[in-house]
Tab-separated table of C-alpha atoms and ligand atoms in Angstrom:
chain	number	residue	atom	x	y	z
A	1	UNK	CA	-6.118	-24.398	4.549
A	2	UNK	CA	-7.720	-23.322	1.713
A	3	UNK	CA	-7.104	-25.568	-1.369
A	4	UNK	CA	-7.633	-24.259	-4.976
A	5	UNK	CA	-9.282	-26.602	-7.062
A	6	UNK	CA	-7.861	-28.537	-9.330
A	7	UNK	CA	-7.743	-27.765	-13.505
A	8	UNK	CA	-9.571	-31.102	-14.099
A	9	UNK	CA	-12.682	-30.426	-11.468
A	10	UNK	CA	-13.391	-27.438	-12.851
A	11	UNK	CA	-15.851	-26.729	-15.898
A	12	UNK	CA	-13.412	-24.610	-17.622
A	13	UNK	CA	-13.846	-24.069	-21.074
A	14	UNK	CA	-11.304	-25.391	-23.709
A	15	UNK	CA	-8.156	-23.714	-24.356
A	16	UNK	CA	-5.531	-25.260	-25.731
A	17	UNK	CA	-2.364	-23.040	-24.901
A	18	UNK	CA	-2.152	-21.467	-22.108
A	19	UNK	CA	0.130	-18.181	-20.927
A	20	UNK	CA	2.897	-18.695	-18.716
A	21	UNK	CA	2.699	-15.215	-17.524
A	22	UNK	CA	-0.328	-12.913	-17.938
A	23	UNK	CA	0.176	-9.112	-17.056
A	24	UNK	CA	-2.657	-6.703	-16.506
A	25	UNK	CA	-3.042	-3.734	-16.455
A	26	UNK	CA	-6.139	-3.085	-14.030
A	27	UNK	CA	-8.138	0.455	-15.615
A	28	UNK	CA	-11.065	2.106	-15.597
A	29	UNK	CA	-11.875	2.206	-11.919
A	30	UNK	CA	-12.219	5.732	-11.695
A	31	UNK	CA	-14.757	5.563	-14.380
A	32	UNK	CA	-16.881	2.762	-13.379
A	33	UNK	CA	-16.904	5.178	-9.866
A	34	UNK	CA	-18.169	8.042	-11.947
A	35	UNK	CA	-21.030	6.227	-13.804
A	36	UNK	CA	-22.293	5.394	-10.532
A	37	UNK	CA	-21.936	8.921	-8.558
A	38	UNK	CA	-19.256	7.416	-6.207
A	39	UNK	CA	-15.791	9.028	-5.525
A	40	UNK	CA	-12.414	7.626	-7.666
A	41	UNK	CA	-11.258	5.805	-4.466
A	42	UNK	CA	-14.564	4.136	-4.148
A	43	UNK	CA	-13.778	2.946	-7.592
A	44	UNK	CA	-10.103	1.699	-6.283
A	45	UNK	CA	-11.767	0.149	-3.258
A	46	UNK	CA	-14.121	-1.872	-5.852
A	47	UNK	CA	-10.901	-2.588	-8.343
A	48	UNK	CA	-9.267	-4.254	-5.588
A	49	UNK	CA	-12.662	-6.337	-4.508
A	50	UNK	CA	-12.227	-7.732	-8.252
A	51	UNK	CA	-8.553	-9.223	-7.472
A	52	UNK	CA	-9.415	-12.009	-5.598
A	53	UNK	CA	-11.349	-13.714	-8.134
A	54	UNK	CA	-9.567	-12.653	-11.382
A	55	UNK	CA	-6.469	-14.257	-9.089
A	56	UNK	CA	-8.351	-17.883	-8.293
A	57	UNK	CA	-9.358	-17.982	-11.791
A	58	UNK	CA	-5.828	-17.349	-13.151
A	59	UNK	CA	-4.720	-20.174	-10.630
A	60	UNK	CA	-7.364	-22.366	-11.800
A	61	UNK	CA	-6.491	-22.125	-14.895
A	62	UNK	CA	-2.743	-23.465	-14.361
A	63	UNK	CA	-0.971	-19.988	-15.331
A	64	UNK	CA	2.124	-19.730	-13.104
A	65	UNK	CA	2.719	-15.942	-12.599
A	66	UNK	CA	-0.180	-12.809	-12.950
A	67	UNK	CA	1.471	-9.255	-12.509
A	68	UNK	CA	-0.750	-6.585	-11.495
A	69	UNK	CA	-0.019	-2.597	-12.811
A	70	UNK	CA	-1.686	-1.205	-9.683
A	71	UNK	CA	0.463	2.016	-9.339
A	72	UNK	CA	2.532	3.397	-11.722
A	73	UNK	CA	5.607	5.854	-11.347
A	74	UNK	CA	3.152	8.469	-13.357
A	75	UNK	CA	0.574	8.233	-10.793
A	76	UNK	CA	2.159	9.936	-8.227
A	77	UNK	CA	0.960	13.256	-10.419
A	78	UNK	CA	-2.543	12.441	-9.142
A	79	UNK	CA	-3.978	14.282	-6.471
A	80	UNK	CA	-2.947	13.573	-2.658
A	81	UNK	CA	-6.372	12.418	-1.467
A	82	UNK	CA	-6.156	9.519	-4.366
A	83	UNK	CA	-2.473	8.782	-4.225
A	84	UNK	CA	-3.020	8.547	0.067
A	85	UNK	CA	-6.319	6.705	-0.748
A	86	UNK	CA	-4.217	4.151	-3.179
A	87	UNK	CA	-1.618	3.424	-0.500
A	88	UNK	CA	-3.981	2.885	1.917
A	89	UNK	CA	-6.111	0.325	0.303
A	90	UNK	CA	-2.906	-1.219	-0.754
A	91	UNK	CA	-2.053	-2.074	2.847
A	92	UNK	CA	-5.203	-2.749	3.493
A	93	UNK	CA	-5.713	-5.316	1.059
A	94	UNK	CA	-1.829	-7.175	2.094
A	95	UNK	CA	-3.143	-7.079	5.730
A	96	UNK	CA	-7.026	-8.572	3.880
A	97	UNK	CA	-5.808	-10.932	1.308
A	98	UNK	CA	-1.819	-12.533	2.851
A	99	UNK	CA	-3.514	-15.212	4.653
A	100	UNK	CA	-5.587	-16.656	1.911
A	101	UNK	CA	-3.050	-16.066	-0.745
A	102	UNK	CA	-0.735	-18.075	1.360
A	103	UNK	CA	-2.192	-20.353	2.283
A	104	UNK	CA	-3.351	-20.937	-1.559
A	105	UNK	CA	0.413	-21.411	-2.140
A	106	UNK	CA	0.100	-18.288	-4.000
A	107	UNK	CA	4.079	-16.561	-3.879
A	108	UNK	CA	4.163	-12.866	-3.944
A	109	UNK	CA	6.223	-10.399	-5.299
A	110	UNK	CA	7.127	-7.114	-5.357
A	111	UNK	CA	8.287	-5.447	-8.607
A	112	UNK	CA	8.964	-1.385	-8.733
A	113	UNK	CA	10.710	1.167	-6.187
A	114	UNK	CA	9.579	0.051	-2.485
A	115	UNK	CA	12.002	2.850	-0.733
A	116	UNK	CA	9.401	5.385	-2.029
A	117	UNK	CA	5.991	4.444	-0.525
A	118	UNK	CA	4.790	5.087	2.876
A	119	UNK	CA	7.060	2.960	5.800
A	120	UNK	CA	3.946	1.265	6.697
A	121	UNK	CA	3.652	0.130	3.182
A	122	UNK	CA	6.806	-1.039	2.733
A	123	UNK	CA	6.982	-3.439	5.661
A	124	UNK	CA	3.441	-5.061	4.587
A	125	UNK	CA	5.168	-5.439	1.508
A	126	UNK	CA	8.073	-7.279	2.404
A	127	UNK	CA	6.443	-9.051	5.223
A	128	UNK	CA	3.873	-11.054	2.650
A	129	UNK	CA	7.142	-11.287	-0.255
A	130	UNK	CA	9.263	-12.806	3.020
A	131	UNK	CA	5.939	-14.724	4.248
A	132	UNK	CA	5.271	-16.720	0.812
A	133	UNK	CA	8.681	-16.884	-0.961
A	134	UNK	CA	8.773	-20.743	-0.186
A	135	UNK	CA	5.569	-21.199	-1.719
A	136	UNK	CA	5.400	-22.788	-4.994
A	137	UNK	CA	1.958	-21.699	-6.236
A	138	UNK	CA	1.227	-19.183	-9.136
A	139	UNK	CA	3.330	-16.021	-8.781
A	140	UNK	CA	1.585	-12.682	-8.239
A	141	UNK	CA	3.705	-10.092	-8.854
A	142	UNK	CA	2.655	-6.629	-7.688
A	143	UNK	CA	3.736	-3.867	-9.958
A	144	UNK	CA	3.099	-0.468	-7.066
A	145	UNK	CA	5.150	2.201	-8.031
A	146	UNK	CA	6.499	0.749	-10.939
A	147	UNK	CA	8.176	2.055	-14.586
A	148	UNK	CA	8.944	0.126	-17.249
A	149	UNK	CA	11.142	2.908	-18.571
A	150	UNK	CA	12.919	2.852	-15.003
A	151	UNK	CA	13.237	-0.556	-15.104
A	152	UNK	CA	15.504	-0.437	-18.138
A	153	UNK	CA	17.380	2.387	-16.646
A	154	UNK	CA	17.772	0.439	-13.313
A	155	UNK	CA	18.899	-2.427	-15.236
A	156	UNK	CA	21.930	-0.337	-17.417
A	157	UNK	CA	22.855	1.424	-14.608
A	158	UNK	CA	23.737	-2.223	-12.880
A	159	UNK	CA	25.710	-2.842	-16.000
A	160	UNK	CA	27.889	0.335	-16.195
A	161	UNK	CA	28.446	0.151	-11.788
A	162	UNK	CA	29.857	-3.617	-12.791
A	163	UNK	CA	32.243	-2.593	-15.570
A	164	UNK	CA	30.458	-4.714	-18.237
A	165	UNK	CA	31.531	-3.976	-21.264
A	166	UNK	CA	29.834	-2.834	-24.561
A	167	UNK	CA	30.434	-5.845	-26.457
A	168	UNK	CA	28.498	-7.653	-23.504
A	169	UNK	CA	25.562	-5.298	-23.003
A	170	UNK	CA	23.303	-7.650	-24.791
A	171	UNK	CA	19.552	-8.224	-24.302
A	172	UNK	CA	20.030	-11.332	-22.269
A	173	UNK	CA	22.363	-9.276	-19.726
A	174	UNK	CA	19.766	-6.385	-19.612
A	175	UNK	CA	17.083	-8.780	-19.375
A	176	UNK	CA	19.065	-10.260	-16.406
A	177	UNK	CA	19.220	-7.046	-14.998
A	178	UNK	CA	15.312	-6.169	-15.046
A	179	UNK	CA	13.004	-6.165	-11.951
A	180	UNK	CA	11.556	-9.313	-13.532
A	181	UNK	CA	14.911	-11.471	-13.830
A	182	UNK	CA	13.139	-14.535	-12.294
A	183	UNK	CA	10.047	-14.295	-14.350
A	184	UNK	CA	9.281	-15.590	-18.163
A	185	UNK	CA	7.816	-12.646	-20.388
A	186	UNK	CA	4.449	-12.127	-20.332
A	187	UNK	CA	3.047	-14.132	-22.841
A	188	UNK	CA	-0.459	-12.387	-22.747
A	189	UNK	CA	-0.782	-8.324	-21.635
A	190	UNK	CA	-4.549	-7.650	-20.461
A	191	UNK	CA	-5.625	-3.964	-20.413
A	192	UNK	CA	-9.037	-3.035	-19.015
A	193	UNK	CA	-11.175	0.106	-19.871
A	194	UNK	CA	-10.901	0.619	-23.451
A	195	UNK	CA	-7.394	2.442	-23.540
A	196	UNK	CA	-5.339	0.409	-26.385
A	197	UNK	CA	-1.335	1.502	-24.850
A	198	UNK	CA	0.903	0.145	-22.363
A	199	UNK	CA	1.618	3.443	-20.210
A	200	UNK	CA	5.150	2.511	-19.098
A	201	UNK	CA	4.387	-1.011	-18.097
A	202	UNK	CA	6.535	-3.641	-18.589
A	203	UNK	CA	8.277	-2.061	-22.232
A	204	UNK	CA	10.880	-4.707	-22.535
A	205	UNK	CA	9.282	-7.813	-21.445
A	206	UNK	CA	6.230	-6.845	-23.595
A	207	UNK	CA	8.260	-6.947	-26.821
A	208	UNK	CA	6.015	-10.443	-27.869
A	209	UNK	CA	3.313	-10.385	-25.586
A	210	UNK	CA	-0.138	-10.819	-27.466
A	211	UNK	CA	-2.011	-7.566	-26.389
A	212	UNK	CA	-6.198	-7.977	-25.706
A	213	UNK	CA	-7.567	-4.740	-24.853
A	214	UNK	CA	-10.996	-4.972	-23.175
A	215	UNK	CA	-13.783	-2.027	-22.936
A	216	UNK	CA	-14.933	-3.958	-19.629
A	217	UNK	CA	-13.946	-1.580	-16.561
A	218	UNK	CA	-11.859	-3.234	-13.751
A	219	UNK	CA	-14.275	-3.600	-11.331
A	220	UNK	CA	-16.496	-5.622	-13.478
A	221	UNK	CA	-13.639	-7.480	-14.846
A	222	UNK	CA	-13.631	-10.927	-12.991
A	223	UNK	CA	-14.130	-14.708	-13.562
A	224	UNK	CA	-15.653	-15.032	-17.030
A	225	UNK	CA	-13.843	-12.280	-18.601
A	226	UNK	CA	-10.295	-14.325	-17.469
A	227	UNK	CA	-11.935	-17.089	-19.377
A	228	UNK	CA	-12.902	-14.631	-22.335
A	229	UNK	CA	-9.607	-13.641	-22.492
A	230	UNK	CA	-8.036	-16.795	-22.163
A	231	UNK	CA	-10.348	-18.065	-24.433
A	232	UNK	CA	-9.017	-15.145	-27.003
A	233	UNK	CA	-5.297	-15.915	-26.432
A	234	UNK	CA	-5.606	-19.668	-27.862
A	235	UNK	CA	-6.459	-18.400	-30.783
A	236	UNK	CA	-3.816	-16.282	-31.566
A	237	UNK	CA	-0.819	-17.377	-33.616
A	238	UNK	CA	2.555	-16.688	-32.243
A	239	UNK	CA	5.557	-15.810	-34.488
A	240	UNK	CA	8.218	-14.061	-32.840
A	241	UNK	CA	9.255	-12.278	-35.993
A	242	UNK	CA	9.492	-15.904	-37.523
A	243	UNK	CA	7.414	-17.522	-40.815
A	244	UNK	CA	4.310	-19.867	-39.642
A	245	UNK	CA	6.334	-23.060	-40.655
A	246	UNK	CA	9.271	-21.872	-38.105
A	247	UNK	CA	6.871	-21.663	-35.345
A	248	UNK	CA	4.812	-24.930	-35.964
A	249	UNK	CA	2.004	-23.456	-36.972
A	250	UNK	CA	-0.194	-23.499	-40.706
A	251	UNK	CA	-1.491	-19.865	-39.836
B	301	FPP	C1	-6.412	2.744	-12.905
B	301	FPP	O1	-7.745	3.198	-13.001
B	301	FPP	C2	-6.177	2.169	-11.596
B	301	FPP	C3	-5.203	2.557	-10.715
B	301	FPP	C4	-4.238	3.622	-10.985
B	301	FPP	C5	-5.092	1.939	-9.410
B	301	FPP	C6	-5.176	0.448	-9.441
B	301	FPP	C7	-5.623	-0.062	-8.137
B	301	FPP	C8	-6.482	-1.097	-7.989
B	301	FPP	C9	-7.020	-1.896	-9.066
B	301	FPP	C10	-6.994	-1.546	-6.722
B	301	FPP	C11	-6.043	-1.549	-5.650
B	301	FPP	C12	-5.156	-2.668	-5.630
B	301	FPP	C13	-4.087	-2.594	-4.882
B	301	FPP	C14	-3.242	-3.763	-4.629
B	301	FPP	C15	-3.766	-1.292	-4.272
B	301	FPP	P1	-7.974	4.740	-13.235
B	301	FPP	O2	-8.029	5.412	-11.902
B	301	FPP	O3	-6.919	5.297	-14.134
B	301	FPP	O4	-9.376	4.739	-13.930
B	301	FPP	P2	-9.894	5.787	-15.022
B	301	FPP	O5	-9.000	5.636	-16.226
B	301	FPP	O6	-11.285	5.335	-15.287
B	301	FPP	O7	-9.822	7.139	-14.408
């Protein structure tokens, strides 16, 4: 069984607070492909290389839940031979990675429409969310053919189909309703490859998130650069809309 180390072992810098929830989203493969002559889904093939060890770092660390944008309702728009090539590696990495991540205690999620990928997909996918709901690890939640906008939708439509009424649509019941139900916000929104916007990832939970935007490609992103950014997040100052003294802080 493979045993992740624990926080105090490990010569892990200093950071003093800690995200419950960090949420990435994972660009710049097909660029990092193209500065080296290789195809985009070579570039895929290398982003998903990089997951195991951004994951084991994050786990290190102590955060309890990482969700990963790895295919967004928009990319369907991109050509066949990369959409096919994504799915592919996708089940190749479940049938690659499900018996480490289990047995790290690592619990795995789905978040996003399953009904719409391949069949061969969607049982991988349910096999390795059935296979490691028990655990009791950190959470990886697997955003693949997700919308944050259709999350929202999803969420009202539940609403409406139970007769709620206006007066009781508030943010807790929508946030009740969202894909991510079980999860705390993401405290801390990582986006690699220079782009500073969300693209439809996760809209609503991302009201408060701190935001660190990194030029680093996704390939290349992997143990120290979770530390960098880490490392970044303890020094931000949280408010929630509030004044510094309300949030117990002299920022
Ligand atoms: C964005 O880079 C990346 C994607 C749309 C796919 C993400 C997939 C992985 C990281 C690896 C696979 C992991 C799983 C679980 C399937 P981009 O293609 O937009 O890069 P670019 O902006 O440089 O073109």
């Amino acid at each position: 069984m493979v045993v992740l180390p624990q926080r105090a072992e490990l010569p892990l810098p200093h950071i003093h607070s800690l995200p419950r929830h960090v949420a990435i989203i994972m660009d710049g493969n097909g660029r990092w492909a193209r500065a080296r002559g290789l195809s985009r889904n070579d570039g895929h093939r290398a982003g998903a290389e990089a997951l195991r060890s951004v994951i084991e770092r994050f786990a290190e660390h102590g955060v309890e839940a990482v969700t990963l944008f790895a295919f967004s309702t928009e990319n369907w728009g991109r050509p066949r031979s990369e959409v096919d090539g994504i799915m592919r590696l996708a089940a190749r990495v479940i049938d690659r990675e499900l018996n480490t991540f289990h047995e790290s205690g690592i619990q795995l999620q789905h978040l996003g429409d399953l009904a719409a990928l391949p069949k061969g997909l969607q049982s991988r996918v349910a096999k390795a969310v059935r296979r490691t709901q028990q655990n009791t690890g950190m959470t990886v939640n697997l955003a693949f053919n997700y919308g944050g906008r259709a999350d929202i939708v999803e969420a009202v439509r539940h609403l409406v189909a139970a007769g709620v009424r206006p007066e009781d649509v508030t943010e807790a019941a929508i946030s009740s309703h969202l894909t991510t139900a079980a999860l705390p916000d993401p405290d801390l929104l990582i986006r690699t490859g220079g782009e500073r916007r969300i693209s439809n990832f996760l809209v609503w939970q991302a009201a408060y998130s701190e935001y660190y935007f990194t030029p680093v490609q996704w390939p290349d992103f992997g143990a120290a650069e979770v530390d960098e950014a880490l490392l970044e997040f303890s020094r931000r100052r949280r408010r929630f809309g509030l004044v510094p003294e309300d949030v117990g802080t002299d920022a």
